[in-house]
XYZ file of C-alpha atoms in Angstrom:
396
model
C 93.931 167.244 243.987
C 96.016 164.371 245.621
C 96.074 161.193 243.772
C 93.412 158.076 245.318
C 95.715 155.674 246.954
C 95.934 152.381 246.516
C 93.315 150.999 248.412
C 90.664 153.527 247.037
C 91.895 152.052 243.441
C 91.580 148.302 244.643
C 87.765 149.225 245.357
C 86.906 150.813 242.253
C 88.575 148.552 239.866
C 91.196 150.684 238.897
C 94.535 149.638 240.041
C 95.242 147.787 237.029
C 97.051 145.139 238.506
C 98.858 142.895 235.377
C 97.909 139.926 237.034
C 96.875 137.765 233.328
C 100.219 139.714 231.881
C 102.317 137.878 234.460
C 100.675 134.608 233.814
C 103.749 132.582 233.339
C 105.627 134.010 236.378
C 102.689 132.561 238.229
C 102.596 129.338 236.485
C 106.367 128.674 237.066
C 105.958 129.536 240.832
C 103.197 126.988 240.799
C 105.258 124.510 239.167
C 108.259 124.795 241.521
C 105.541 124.681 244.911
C 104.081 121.638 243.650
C 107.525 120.145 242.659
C 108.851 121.025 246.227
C 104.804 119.650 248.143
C 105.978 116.451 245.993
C 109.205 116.015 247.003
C 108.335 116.420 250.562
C 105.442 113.511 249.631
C 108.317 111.577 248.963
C 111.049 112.503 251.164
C 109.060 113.283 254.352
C 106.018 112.080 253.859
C 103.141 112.881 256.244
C 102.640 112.789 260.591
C 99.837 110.687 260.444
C 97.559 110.942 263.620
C 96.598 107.932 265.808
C 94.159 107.403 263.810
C 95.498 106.656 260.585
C 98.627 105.164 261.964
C 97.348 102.848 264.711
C 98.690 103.303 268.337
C 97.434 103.736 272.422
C 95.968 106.794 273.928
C 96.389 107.367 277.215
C 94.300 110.416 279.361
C 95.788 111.514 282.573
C 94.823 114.378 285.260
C 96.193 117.971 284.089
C 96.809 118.135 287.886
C 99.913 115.262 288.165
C 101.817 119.020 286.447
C 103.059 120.886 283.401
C 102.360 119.446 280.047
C 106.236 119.169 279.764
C 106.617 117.518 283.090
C 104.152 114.801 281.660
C 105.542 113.800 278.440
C 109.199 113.767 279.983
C 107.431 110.907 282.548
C 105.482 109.031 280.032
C 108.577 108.672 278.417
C 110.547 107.253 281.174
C 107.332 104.699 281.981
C 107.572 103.665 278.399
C 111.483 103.218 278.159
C 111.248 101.493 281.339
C 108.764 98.824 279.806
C 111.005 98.331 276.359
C 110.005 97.618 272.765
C 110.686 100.865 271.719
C 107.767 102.604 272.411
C 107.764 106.566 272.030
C 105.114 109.586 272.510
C 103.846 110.530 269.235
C 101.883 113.356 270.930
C 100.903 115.560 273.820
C 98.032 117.808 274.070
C 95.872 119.516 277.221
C 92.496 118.764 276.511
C 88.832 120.207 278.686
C 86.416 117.611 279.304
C 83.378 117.741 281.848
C 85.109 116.150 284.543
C 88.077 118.592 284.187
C 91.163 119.284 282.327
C 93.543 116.459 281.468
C 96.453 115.551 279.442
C 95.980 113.189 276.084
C 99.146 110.843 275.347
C 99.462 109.407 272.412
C 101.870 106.570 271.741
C 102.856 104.063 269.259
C 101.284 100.862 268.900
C 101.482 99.038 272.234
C 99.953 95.426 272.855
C 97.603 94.943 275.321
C 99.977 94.035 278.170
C 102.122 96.503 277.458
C 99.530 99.175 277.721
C 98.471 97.860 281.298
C 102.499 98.029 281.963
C 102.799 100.880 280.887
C 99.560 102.543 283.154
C 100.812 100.799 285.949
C 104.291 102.554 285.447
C 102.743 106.078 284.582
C 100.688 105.559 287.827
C 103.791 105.347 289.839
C 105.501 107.995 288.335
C 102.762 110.703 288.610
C 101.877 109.095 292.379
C 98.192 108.528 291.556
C 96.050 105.458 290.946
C 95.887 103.381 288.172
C 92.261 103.747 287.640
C 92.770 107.468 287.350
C 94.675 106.683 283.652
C 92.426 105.657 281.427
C 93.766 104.364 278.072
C 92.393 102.931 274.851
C 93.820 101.342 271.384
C 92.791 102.277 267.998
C 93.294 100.524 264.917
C 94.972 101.560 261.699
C 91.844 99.947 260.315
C 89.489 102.975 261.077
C 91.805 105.449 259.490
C 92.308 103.873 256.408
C 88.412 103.584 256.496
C 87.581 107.385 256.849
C 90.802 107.894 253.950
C 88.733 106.172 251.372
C 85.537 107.189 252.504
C 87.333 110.995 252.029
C 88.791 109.853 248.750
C 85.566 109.010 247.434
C 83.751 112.394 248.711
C 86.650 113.849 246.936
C 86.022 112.481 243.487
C 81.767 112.657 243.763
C 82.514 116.643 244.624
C 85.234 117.600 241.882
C 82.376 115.632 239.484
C 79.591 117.602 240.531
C 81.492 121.037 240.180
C 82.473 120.292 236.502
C 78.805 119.206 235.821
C 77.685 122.569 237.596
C 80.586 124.578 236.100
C 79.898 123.568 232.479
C 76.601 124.403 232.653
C 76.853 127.598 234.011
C 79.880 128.843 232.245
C 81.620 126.549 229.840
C 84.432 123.294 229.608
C 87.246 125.960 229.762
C 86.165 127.662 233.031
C 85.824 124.635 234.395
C 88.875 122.916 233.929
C 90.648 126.482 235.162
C 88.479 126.069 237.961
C 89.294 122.173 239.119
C 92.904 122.914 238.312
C 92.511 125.570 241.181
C 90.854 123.376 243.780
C 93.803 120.610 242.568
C 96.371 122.793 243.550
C 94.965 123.908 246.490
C 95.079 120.521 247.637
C 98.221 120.087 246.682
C 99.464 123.140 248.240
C 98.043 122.635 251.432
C 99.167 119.054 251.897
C 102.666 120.517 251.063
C 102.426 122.485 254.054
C 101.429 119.780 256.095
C 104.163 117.688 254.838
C 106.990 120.369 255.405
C 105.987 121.500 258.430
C 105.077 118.409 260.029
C 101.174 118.962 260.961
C 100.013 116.028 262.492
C 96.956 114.570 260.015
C 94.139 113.539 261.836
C 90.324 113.039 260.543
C 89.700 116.498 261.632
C 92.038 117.150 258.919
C 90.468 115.301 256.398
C 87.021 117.383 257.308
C 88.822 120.330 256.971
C 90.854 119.392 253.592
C 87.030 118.756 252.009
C 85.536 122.284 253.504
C 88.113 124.425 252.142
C 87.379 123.081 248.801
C 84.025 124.603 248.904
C 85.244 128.546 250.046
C 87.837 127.786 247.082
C 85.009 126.955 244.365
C 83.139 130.202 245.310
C 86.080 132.366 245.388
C 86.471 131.523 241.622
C 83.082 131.304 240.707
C 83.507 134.539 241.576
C 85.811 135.937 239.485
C 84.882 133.987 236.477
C 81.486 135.647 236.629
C 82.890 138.921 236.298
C 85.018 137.727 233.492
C 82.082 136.352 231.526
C 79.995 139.383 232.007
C 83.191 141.457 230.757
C 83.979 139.268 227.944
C 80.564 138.855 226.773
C 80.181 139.837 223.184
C 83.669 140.453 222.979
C 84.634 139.495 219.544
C 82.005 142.377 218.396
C 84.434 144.999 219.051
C 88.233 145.476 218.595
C 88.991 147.507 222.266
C 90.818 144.611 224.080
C 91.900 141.112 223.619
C 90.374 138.140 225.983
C 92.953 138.526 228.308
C 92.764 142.378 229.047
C 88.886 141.357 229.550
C 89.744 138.784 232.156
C 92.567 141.027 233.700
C 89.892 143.874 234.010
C 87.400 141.400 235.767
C 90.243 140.479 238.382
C 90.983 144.009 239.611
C 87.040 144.643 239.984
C 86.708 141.924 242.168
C 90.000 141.322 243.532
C 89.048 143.794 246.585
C 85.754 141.470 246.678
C 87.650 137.950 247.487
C 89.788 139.778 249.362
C 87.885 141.231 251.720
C 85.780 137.939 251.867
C 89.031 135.666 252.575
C 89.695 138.212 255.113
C 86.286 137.986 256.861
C 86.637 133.893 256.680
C 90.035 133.729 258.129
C 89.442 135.793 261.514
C 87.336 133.166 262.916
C 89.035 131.089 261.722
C 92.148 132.603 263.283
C 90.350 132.809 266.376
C 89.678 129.473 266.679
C 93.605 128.305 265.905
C 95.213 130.991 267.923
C 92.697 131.525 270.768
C 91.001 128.356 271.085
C 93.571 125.702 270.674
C 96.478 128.033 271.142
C 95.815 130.153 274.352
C 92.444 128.672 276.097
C 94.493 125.146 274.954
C 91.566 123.441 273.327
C 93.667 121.038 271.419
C 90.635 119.514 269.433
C 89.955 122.865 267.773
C 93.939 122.880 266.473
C 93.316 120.054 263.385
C 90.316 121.494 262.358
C 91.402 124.776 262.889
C 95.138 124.950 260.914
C 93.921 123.060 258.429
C 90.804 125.592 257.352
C 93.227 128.226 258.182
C 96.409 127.312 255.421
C 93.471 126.173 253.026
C 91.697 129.629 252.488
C 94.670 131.451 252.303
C 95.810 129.193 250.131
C 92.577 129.058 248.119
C 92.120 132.644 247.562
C 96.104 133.231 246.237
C 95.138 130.535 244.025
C 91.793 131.954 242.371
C 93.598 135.153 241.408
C 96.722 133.665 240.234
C 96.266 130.746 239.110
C 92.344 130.120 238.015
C 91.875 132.870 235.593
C 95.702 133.073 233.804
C 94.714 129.217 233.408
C 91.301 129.893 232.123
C 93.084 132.644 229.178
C 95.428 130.426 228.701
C 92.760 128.105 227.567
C 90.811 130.753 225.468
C 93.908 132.040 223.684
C 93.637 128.354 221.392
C 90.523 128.712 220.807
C 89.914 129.736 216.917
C 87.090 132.658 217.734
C 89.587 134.222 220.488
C 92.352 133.928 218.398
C 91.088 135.722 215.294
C 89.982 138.277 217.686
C 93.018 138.896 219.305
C 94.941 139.394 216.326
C 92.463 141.843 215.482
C 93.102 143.901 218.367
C 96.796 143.985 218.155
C 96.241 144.553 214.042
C 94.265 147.560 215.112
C 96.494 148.989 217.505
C 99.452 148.659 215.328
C 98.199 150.346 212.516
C 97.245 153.054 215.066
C 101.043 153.548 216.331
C 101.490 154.085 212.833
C 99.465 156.092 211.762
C 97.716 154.453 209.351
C 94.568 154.727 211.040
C 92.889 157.367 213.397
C 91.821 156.323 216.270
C 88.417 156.871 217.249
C 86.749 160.247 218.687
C 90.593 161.585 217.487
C 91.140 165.020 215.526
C 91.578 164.643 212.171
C 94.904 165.917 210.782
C 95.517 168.383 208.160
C 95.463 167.706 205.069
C 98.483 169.815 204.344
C 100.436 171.486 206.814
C 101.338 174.667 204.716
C 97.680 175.353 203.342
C 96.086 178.422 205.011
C 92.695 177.755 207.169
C 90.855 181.003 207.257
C 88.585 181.702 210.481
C 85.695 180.755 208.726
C 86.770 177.274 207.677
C 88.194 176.365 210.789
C 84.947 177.000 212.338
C 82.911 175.243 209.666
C 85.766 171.996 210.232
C 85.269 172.432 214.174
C 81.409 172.155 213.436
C 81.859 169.613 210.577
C 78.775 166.784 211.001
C 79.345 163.182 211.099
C 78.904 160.849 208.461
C 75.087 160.159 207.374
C 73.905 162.643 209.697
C 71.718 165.486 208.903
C 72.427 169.319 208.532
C 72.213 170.833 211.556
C 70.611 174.236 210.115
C 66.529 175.185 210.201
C 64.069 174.975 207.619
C 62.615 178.032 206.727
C 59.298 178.386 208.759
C 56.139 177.025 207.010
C 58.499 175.658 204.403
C 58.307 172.011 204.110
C 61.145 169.980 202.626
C 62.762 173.592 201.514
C 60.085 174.456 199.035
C 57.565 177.624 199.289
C 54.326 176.957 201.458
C 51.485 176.572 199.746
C 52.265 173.301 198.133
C 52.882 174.059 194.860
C 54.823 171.710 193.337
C 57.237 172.893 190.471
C 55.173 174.756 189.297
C 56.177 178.387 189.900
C 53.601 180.765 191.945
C 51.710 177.577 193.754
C 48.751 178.501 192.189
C 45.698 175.807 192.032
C 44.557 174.262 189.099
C 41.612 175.673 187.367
């Protein structure tokens, strides 16, 4: 019969994947991602949005030409105005009056930005009042940062409350560490790359963290119900227990990342991308880098973390050692494993048929014979109830 692929494996729970074994390959990966997201931090820093950075918008008609065409002549209107203005960015976006072009510039004042409509106006041969324009304030993002900040903390609180009480302190310190580095992670991409960050970032920064939490709360369900009552038996250390509880549900968050990033997809590569609905991009790359992100993270990074915890823990520990006593003194020979034939005593003695039937049939320890009583007998003495005394017979 041919062998179950891979696949057929995943869904059973029985690809045995070393994914705890491995634990400090992922850790050092980890390490060097967040060392590199950090040094971009520093180095490169962030493309802050007009929002967060402060600057003029301006909207013009999708029908003046190409989005190309109209950055290269916003450009020339602001170089011909001075001060050093530049396009930050470009984007086609629908509205109910039709399709235009956004604009986004540095921080002009207000003359310039009447200048500077006046000039795009005679560039793109239209009217002035056909540009509309407005100025935001680095005010208002720094606002909606700390407001973010704070939603931040009051969530990450209420998941370690929640977490403790349904599992333990362990699980959830594996399980912030997770949502942490997910952060992390995905504001490294951001920062390499050079995604702009606008609120709809921020939204989506806070919504991944919830598809993140219930990923692991996923898998650390199936590791408590696997290492429940553990230390009662000597079969497997903590760690085999949790590596167990990853392959039965690794096909689980899989399949569920999977289902949450083809909308999600859709929306990024369809919306924003092809149909050019450039609102939908933010919210849209963000959600998308932030799942995958999130589920890579609950397999190999929230559980190694959370036996990584366990393994200092006195209980575990004793148990553990247990385990590995056990299955040295097995590879040995100094004990036989369960269910396992017993060897011979002595290799030259001679087994007659009759013995080696009696050994194959040879009853277990405290367990009773396995032949019948004689019938009417009861407790193997004559019927009638006689006692000791020989013949049964009643007392006159």
């Amino acid at each position: 019969m041919a062998k179950s692929g891979l696949a057929s494996r995943l869904y059973r729970g029985e690809a045995g994947l070393d994914i705890i074994g491995r634990r400090k390959l992922w850790f050092a990966l980890a390490g060097a991602l967040v060392l590199l997201a950090l040094l971009s931090f520093g180095l490169r820093g962030f493309s802050l949005g007009i929002e967060f950075a402060g600057g003029n918008s301006f909207q013009i008609p999708a029908s003046v030409g190409t989005l190309e065409q109209t950055e290269e002549r916003v450009e020339t209107a602001l170089a011909a105005q001075g001060g050093g203005a530049e396009v930050v960015t470009t984007q086609k976006v629908g509205g109910t009056g039709g399709d235009f072009y956004e604009v986004r510039t540095t921080q002009l004042s207000a003359e310039q930005a009447n200048a500077v409509k006046v000039e795009m106006a005679d560039e793109f041969g239209i009217g002035a009042e056909q540009i509309s324009g407005n100025q935001v304030s680095e005010a208002w993002g720094s606002q909606v940062t700390s407001r973010a900040l704070l939603g931040l903390v009051i969530f990450i609180a209420l998941v370690m409350v929640y977490l403790i009480l349904r599992f333990e302190w362990r699980m959830a310190v594996a399980a912030v560490s997770s949502l942490i580095m997910n952060l992390i992670l995905t504001a490294g991409v951001y920062s390499l790359v050079g995604f702009e960050v606008t609120p709809s970032t921020v939204i989506g920064f806070l919504t991944i963290l919830g598809f993140a939490l219930y990923d692991v709360v996923v898998v650390f369900d199936k590791v408590q119900e696997n290492t429940r009552g553990i230390t009662a038996n000597n079969n497997q250390t903590y760690g085999e227990a949790a590596n167990l509880a990853i392959n039965q549900s690794l096909m689980r968050s899989l399949n569920t990342s999977v289902v949450a990033l083809l909308p999600v997809g859709g929306l990024l590569f369809i919306g924003a991308g092809l149909l050019g609905a450039g609102t939908l991009k933010d919210l849209g790359l963000v959600l998308f880098v932030g799942m995958a992100v999130a589920f890579l993270t609950s397999i190999l990074l929230a559980t190694p973390l959370l036996v990584l915890l366990k393994n200092y823990e006195p209980r575990i520990q004793a148990h553990n050692k247990r385990v590995l006593a056990r299955r040295g003194a097995v590879a040995r020979g100094e004990v036989t494993p369960k269910g396992a034939p017993r060897a011979a005593e002595s290799a030259d003695e001679p087994v007659d048929a009759e013995s080696a039937a009696l050994a194959g049939a040879a009853p277990k320890v405290g367990a009773r014979p396995a032949a019948k009583r004689p019938t009417g007998a009861r407790g193997g003495r004559p019927a009638g109830g006689g006692g000791n005394r020989p013949g049964g017979g009643k007392r006159r």
